[in-house]
CSV table of N, CA, C and O in Angstrom, one decimal:
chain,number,residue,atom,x,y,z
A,1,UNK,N,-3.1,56.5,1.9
A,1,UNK,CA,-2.2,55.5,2.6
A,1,UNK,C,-2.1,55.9,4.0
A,1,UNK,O,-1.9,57.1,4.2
A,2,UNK,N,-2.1,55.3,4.9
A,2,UNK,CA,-1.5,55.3,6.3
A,2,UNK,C,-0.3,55.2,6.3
A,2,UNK,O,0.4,54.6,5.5
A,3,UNK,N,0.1,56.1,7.5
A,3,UNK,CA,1.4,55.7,7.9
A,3,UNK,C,2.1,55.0,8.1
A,3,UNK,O,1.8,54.5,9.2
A,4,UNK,N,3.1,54.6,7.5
A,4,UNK,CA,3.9,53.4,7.5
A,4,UNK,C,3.2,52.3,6.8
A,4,UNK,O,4.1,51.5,6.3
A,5,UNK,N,2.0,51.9,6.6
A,5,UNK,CA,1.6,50.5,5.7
A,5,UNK,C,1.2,51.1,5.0
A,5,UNK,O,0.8,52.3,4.9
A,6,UNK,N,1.3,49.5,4.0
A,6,UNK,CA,1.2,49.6,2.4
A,6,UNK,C,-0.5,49.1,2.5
A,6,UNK,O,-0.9,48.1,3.2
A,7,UNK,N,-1.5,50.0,1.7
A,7,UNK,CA,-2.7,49.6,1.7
A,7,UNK,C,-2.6,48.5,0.4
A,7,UNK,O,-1.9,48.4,-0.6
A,8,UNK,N,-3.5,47.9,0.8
A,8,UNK,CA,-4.0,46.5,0.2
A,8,UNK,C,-5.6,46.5,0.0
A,8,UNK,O,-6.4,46.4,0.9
A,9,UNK,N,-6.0,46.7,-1.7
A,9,UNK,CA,-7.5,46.2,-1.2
A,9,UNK,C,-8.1,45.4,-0.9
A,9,UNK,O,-7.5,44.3,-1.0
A,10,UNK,N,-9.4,45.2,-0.6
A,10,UNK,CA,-10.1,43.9,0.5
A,10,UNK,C,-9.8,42.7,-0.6
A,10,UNK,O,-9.4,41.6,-0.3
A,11,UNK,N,-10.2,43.5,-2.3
A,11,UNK,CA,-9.7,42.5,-3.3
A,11,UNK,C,-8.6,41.7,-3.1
A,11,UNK,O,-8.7,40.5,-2.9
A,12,UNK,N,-7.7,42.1,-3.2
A,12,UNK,CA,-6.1,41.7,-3.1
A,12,UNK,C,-5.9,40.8,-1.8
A,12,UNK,O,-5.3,39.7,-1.8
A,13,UNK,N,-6.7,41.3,-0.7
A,13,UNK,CA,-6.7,40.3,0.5
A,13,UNK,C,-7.5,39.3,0.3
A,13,UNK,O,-7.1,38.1,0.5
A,14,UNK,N,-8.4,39.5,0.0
A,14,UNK,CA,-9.6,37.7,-0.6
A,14,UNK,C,-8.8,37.1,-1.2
A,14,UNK,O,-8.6,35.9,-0.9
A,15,UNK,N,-8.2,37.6,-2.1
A,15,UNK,CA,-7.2,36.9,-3.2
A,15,UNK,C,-6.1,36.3,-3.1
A,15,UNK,O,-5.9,35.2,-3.6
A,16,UNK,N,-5.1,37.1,-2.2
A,16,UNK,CA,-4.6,36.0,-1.6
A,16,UNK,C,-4.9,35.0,-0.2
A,16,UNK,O,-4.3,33.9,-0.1
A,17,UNK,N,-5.9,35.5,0.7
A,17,UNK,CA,-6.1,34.4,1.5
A,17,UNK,C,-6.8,33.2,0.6
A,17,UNK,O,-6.9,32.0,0.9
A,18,UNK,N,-7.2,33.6,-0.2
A,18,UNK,CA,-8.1,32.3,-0.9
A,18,UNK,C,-6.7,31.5,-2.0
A,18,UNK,O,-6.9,30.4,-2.5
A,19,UNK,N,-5.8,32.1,-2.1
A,19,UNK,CA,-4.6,31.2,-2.6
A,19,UNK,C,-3.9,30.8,-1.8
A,19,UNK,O,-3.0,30.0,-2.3
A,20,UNK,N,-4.1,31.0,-0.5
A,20,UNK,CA,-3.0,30.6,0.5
A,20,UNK,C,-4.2,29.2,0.8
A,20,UNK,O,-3.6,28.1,0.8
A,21,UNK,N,-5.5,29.2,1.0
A,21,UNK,CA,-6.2,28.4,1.7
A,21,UNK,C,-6.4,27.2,0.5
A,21,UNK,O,-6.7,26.0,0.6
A,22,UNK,N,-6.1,28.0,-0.5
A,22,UNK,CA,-5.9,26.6,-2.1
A,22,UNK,C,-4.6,25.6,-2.3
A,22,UNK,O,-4.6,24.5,-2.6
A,23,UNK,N,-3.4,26.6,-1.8
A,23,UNK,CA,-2.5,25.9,-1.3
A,23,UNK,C,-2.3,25.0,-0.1
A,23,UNK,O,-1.3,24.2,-0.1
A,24,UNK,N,-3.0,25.1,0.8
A,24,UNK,CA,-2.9,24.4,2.1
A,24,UNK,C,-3.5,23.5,1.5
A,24,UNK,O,-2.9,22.5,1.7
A,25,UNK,N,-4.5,23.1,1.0
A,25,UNK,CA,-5.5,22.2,0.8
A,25,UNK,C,-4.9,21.2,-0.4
A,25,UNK,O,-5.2,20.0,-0.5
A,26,UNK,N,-3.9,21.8,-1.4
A,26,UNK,CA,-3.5,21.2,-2.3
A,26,UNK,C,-2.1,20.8,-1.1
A,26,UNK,O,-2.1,19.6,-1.0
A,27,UNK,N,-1.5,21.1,-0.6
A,27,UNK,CA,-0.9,20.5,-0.1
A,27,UNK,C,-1.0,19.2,0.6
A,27,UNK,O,-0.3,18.3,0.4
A,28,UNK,N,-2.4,19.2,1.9
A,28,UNK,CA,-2.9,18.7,2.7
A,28,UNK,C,-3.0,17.3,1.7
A,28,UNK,O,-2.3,16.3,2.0
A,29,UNK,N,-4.0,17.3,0.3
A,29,UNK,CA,-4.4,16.4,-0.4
A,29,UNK,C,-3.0,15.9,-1.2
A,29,UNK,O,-3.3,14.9,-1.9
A,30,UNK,N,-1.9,16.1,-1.1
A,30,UNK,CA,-1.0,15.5,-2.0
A,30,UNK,C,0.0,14.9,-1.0
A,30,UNK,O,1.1,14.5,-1.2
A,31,UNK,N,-0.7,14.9,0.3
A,31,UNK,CA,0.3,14.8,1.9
A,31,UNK,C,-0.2,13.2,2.1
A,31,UNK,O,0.6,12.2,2.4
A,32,UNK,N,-1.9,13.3,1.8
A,32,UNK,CA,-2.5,12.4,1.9
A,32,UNK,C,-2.4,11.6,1.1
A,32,UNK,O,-2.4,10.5,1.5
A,33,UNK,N,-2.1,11.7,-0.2
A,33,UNK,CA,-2.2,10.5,-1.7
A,33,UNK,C,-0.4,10.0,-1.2
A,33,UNK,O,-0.2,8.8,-1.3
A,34,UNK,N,0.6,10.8,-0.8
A,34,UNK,CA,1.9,10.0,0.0
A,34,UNK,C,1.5,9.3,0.5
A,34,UNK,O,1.4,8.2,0.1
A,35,UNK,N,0.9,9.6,1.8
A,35,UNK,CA,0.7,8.5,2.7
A,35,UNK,C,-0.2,7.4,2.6
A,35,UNK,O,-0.1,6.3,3.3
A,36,UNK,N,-1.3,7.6,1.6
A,36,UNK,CA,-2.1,6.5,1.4
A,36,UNK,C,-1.3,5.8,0.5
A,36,UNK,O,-1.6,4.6,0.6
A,37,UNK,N,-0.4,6.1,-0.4
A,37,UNK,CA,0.6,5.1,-1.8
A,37,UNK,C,1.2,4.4,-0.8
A,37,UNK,O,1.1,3.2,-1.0
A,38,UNK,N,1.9,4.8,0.2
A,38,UNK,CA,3.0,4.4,0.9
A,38,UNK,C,2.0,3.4,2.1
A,38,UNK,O,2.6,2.5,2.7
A,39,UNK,N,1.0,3.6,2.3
A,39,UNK,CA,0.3,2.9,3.2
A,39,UNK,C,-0.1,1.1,2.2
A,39,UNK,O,0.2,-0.1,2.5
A,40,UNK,N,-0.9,1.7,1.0
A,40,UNK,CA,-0.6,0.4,0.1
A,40,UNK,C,0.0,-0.6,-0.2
A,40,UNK,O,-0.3,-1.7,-0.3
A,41,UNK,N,1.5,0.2,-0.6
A,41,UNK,CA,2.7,-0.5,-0.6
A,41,UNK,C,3.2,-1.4,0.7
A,41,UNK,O,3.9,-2.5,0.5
A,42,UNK,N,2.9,-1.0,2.0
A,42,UNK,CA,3.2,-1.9,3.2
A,42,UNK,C,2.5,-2.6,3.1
A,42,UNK,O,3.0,-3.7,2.9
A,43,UNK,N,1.0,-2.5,3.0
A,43,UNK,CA,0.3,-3.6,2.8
A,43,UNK,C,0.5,-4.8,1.8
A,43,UNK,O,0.3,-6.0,2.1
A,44,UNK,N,1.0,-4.3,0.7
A,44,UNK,CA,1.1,-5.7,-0.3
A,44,UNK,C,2.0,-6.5,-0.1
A,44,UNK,O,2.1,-7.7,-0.4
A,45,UNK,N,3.2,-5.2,0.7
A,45,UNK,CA,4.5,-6.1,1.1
A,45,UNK,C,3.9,-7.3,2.3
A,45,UNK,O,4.1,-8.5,2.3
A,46,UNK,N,3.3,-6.6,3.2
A,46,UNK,CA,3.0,-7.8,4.1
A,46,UNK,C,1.7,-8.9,3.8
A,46,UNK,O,1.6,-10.0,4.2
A,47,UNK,N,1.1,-8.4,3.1
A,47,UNK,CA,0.3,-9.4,2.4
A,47,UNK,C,1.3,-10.6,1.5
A,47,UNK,O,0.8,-11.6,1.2
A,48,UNK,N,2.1,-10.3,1.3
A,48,UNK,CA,3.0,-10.8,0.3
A,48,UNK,C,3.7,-11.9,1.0
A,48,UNK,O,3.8,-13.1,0.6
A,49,UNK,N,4.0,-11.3,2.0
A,49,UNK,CA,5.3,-12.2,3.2
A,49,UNK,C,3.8,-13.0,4.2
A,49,UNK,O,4.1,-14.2,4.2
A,50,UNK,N,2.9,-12.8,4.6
A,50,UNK,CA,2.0,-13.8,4.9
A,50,UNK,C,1.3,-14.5,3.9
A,50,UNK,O,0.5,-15.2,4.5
A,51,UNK,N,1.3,-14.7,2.5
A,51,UNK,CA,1.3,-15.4,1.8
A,51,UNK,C,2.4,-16.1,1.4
A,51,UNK,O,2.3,-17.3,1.0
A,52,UNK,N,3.4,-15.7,1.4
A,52,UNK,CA,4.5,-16.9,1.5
A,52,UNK,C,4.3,-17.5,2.4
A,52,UNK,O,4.0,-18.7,2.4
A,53,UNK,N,4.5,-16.8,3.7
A,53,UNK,CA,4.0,-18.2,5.2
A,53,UNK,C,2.8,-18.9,5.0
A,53,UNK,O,2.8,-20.0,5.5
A,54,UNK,N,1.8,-18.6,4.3
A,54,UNK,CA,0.9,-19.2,4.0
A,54,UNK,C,0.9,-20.8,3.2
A,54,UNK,O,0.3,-21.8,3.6
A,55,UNK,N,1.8,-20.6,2.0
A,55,UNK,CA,1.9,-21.8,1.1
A,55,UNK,C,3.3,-22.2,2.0
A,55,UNK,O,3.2,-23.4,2.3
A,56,UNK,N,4.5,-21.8,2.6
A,56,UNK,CA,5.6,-22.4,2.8
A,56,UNK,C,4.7,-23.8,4.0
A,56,UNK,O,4.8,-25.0,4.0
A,57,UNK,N,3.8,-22.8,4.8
A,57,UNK,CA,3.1,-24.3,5.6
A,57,UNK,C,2.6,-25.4,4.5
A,57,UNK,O,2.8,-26.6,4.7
A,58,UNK,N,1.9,-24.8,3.4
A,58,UNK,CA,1.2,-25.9,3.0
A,58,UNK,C,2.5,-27.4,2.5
A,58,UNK,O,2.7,-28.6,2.7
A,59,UNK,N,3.1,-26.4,1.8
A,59,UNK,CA,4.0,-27.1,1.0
A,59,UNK,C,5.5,-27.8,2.5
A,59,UNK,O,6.5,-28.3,2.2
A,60,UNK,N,5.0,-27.4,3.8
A,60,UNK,CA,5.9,-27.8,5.3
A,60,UNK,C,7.2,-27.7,4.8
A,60,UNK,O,8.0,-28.7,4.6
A,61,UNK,N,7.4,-26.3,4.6
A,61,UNK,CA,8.7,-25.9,4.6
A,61,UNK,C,9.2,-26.0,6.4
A,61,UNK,O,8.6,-26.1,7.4
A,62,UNK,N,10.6,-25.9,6.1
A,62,UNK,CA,11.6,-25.8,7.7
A,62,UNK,C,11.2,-24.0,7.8
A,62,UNK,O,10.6,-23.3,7.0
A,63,UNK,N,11.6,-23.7,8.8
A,63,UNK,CA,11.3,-22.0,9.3
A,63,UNK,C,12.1,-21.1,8.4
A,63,UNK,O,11.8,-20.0,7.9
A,64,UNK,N,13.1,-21.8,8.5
A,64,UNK,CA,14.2,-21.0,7.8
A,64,UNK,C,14.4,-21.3,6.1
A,64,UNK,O,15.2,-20.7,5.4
A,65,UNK,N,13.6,-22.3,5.5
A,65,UNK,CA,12.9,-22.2,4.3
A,65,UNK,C,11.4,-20.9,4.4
A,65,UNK,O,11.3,-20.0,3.6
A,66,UNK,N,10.7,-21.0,5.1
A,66,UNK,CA,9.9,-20.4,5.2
A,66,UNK,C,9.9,-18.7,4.9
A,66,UNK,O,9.4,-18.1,4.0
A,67,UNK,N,11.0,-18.4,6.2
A,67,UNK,CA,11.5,-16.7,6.2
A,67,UNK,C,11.9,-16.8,4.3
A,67,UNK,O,11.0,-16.4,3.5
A,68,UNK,N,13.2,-17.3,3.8
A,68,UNK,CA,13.4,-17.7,2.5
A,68,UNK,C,12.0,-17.2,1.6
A,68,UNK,O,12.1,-16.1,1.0
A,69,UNK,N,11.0,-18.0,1.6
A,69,UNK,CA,10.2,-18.2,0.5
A,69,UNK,C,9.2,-17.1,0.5
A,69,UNK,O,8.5,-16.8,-0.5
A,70,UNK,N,9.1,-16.5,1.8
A,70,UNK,CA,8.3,-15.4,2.2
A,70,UNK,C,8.7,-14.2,1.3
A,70,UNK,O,8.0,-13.5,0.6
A,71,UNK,N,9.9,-14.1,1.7
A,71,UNK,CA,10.9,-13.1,1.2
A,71,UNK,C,10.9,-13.3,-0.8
A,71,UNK,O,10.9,-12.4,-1.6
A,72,UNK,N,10.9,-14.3,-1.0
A,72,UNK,CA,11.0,-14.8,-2.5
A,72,UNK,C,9.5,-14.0,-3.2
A,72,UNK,O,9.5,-13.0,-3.8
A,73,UNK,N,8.4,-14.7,-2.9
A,73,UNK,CA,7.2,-13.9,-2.7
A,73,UNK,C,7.2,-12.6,-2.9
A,73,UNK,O,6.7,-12.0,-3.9
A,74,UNK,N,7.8,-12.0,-1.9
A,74,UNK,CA,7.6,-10.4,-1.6
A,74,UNK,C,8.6,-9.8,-2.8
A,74,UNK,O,8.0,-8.9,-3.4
A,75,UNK,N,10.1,-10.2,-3.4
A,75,UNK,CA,9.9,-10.2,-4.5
A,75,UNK,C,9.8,-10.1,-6.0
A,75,UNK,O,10.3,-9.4,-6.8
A,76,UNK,N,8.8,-11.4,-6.1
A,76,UNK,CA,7.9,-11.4,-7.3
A,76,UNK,C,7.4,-11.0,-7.4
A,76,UNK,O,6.9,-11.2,-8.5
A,77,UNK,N,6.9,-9.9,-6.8
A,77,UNK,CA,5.6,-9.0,-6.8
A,77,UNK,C,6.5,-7.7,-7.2
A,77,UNK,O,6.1,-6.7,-6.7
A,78,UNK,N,7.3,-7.6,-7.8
A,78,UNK,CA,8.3,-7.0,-8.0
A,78,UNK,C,8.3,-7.1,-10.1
A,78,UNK,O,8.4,-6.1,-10.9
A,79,UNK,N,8.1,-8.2,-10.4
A,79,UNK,CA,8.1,-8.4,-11.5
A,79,UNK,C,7.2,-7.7,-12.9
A,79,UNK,O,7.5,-7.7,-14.1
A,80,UNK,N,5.7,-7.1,-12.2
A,80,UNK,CA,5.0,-6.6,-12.6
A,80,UNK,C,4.1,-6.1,-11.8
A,80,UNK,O,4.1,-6.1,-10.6
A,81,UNK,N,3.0,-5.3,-12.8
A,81,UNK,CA,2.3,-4.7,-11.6
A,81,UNK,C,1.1,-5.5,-11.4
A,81,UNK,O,0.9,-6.3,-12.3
A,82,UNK,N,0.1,-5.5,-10.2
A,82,UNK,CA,-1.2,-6.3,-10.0
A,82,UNK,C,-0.7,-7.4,-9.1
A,82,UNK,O,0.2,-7.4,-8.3
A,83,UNK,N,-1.4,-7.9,-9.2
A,83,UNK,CA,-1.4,-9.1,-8.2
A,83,UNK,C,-0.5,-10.7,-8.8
A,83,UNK,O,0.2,-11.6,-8.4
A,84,UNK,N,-1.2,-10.3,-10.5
A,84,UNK,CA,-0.9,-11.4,-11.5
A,84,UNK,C,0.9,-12.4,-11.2
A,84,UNK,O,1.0,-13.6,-11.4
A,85,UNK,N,1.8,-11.8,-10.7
A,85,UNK,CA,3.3,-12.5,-10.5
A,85,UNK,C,3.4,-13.0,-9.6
A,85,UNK,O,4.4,-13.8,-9.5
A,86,UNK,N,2.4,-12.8,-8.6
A,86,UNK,CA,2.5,-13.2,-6.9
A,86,UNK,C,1.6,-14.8,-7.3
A,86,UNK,O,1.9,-15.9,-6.7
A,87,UNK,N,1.0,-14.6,-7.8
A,87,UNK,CA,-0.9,-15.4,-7.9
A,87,UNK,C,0.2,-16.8,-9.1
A,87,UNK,O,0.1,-18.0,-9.0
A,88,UNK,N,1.0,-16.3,-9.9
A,88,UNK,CA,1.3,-17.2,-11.0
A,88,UNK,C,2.8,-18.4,-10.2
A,88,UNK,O,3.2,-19.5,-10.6
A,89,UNK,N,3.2,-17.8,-9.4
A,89,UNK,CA,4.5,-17.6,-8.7
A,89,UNK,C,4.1,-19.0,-7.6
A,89,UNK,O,4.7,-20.1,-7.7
A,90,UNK,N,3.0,-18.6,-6.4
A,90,UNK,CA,2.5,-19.7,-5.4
A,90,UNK,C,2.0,-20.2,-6.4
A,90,UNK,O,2.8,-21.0,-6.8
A,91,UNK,N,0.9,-20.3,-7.4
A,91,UNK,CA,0.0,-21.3,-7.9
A,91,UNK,C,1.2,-22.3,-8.5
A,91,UNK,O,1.0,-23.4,-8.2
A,92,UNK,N,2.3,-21.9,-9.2
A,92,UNK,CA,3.7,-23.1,-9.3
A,92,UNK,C,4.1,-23.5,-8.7
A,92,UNK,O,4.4,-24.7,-9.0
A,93,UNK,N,4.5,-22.9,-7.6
A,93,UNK,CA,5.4,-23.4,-6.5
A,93,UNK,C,4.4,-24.2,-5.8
A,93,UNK,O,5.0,-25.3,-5.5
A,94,UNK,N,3.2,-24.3,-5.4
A,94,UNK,CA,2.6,-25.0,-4.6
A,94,UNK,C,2.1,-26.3,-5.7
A,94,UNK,O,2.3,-27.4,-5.4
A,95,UNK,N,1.4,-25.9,-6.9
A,95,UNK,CA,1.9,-27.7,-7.6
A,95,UNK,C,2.5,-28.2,-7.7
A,95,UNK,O,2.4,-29.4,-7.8
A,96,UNK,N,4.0,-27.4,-7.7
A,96,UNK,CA,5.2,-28.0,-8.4
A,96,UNK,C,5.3,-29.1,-6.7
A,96,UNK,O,5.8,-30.2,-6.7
A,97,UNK,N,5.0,-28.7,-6.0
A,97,UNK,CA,5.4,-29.3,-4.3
A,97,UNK,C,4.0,-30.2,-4.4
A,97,UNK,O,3.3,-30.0,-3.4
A,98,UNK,N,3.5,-30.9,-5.1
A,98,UNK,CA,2.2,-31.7,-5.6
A,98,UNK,C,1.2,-31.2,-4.3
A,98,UNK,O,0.7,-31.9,-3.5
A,99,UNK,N,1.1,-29.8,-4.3
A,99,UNK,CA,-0.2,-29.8,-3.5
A,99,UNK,C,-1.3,-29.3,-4.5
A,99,UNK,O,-1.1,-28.3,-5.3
A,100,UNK,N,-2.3,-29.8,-4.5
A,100,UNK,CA,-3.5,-29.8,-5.6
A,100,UNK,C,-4.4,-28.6,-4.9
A,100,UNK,O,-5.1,-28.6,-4.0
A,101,UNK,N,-4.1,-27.4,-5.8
A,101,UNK,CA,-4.8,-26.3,-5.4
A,101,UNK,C,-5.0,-25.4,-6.8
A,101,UNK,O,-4.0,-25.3,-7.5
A,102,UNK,N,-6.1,-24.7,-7.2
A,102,UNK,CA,-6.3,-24.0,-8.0
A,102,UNK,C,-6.1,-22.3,-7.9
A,102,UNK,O,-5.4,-21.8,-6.9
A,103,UNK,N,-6.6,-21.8,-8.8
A,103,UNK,CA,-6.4,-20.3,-9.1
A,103,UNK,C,-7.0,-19.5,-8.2
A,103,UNK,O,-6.5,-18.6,-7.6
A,104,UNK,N,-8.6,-19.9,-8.2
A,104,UNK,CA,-9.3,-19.6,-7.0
A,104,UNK,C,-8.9,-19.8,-5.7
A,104,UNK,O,-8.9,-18.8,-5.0
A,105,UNK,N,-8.7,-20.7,-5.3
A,105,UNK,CA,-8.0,-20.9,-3.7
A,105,UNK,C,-6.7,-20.1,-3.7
A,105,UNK,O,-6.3,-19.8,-2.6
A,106,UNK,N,-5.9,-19.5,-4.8
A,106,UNK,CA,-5.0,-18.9,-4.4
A,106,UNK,C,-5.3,-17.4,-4.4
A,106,UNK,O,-4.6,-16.6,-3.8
A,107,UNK,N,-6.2,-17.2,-5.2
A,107,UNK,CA,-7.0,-15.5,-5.0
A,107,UNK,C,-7.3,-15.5,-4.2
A,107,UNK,O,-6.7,-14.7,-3.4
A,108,UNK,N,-8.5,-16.4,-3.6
A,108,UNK,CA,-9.0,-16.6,-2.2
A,108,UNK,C,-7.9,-16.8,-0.9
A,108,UNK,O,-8.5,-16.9,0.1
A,109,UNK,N,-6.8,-16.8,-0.7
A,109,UNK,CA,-6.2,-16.4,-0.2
A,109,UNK,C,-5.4,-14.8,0.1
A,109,UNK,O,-5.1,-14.1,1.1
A,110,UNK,N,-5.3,-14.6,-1.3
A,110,UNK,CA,-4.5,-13.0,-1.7
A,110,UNK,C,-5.9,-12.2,-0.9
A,110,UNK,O,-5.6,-11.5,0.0
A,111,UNK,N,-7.3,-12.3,-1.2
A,111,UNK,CA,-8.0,-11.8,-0.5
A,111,UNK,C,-7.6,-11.8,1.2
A,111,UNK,O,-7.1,-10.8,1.7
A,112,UNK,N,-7.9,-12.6,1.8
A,112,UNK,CA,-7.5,-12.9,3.1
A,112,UNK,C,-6.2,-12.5,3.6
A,112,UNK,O,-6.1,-12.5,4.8
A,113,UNK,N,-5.3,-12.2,2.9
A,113,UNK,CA,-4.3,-12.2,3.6
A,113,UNK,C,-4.3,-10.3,3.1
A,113,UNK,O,-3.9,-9.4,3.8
A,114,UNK,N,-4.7,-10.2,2.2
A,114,UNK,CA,-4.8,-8.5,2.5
A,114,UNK,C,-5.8,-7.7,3.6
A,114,UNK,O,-5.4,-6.7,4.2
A,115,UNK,N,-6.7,-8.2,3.7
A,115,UNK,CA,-7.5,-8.2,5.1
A,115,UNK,C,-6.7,-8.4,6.2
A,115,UNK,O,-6.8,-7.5,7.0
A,116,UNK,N,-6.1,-9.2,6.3
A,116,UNK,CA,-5.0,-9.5,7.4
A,116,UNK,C,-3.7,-8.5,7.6
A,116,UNK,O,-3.3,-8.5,8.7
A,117,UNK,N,-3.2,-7.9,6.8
A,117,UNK,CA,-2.3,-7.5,6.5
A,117,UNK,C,-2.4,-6.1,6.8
A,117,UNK,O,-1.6,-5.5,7.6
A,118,UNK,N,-3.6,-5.6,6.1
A,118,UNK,CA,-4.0,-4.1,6.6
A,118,UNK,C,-4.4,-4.0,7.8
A,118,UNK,O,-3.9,-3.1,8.4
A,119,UNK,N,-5.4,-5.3,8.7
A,119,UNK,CA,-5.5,-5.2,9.9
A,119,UNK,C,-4.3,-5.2,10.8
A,119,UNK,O,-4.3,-4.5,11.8
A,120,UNK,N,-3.1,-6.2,10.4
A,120,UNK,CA,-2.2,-5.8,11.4
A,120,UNK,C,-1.4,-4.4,11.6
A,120,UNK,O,-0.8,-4.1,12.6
A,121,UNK,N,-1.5,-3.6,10.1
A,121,UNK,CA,-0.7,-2.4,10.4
A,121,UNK,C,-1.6,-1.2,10.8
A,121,UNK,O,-1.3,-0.1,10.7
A,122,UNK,N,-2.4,-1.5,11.1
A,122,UNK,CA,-3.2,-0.5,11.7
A,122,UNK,C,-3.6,-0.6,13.1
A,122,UNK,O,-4.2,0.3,13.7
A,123,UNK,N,-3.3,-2.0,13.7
A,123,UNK,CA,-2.8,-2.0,15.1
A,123,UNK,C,-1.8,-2.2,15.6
A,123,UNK,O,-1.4,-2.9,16.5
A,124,UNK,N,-1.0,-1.3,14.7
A,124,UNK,CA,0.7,-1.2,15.0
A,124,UNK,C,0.6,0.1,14.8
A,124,UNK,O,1.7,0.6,14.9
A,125,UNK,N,-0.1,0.9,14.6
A,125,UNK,CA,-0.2,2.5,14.5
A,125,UNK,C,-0.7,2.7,15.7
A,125,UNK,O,-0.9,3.8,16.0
């Protein structure tokens, strides 16, 4: 032993730098799976609220029906998980207001407006 320090062998030092560098990395990666869950979730929310503006036009809601129905949208997606309560939710509301539109045009929207959705929050970062 030297004076004053406690010897450590090289073993013991690999061993813990390689657990400190296991933990940083498990940290780092569970830093990331936060932020990408939580990045998701903005997205569907605003996918959600531009698909309500989306059918409130079709169906020529007032603005303030609009904000309303956007919000109603955002949530039904609340009801379950997937896409399925949002998709079942406009495909009624937009017949029930006799606009003649199918299942496909309303996927084909959920598509589009997730595209849109992710693109606007990442030029707001």
């Amino acid at each position: 032993m030297h004076a004053g320090r406690a010897y450590l062998p090289n073993e013991t030092i690999l061993r813990v730098t390689q657990m400190t560098t296991f933990d940083d990395r498990e940290r780092a990666f569970e830093a990331k799976y936060a932020r990408d869950e939580e990045m998701a979730f903005r997205v569907t929310a605003r996918r959600n609220r531009l698909l309500g503006q989306w059918a409130a036009e079709k169906m020529a809601l007032t603005p303030e029906e609009t904000d309303a129905y956007a919000k109603a949208v955002v949530q039904a997606d609340f009801e379950e998980s997937g896409d399925d309560d949002v998709i079942r939710k406009l495909l009624g509301d937009l017949t029930a207001a006799g606009i003649e539109i199918d299942g496909t045009a309303v996927r084909a929207a959920v598509e589009e407006k997730t595209i849109e959705a992710r693109r606007q929050l990442m030029e707001a970062q």
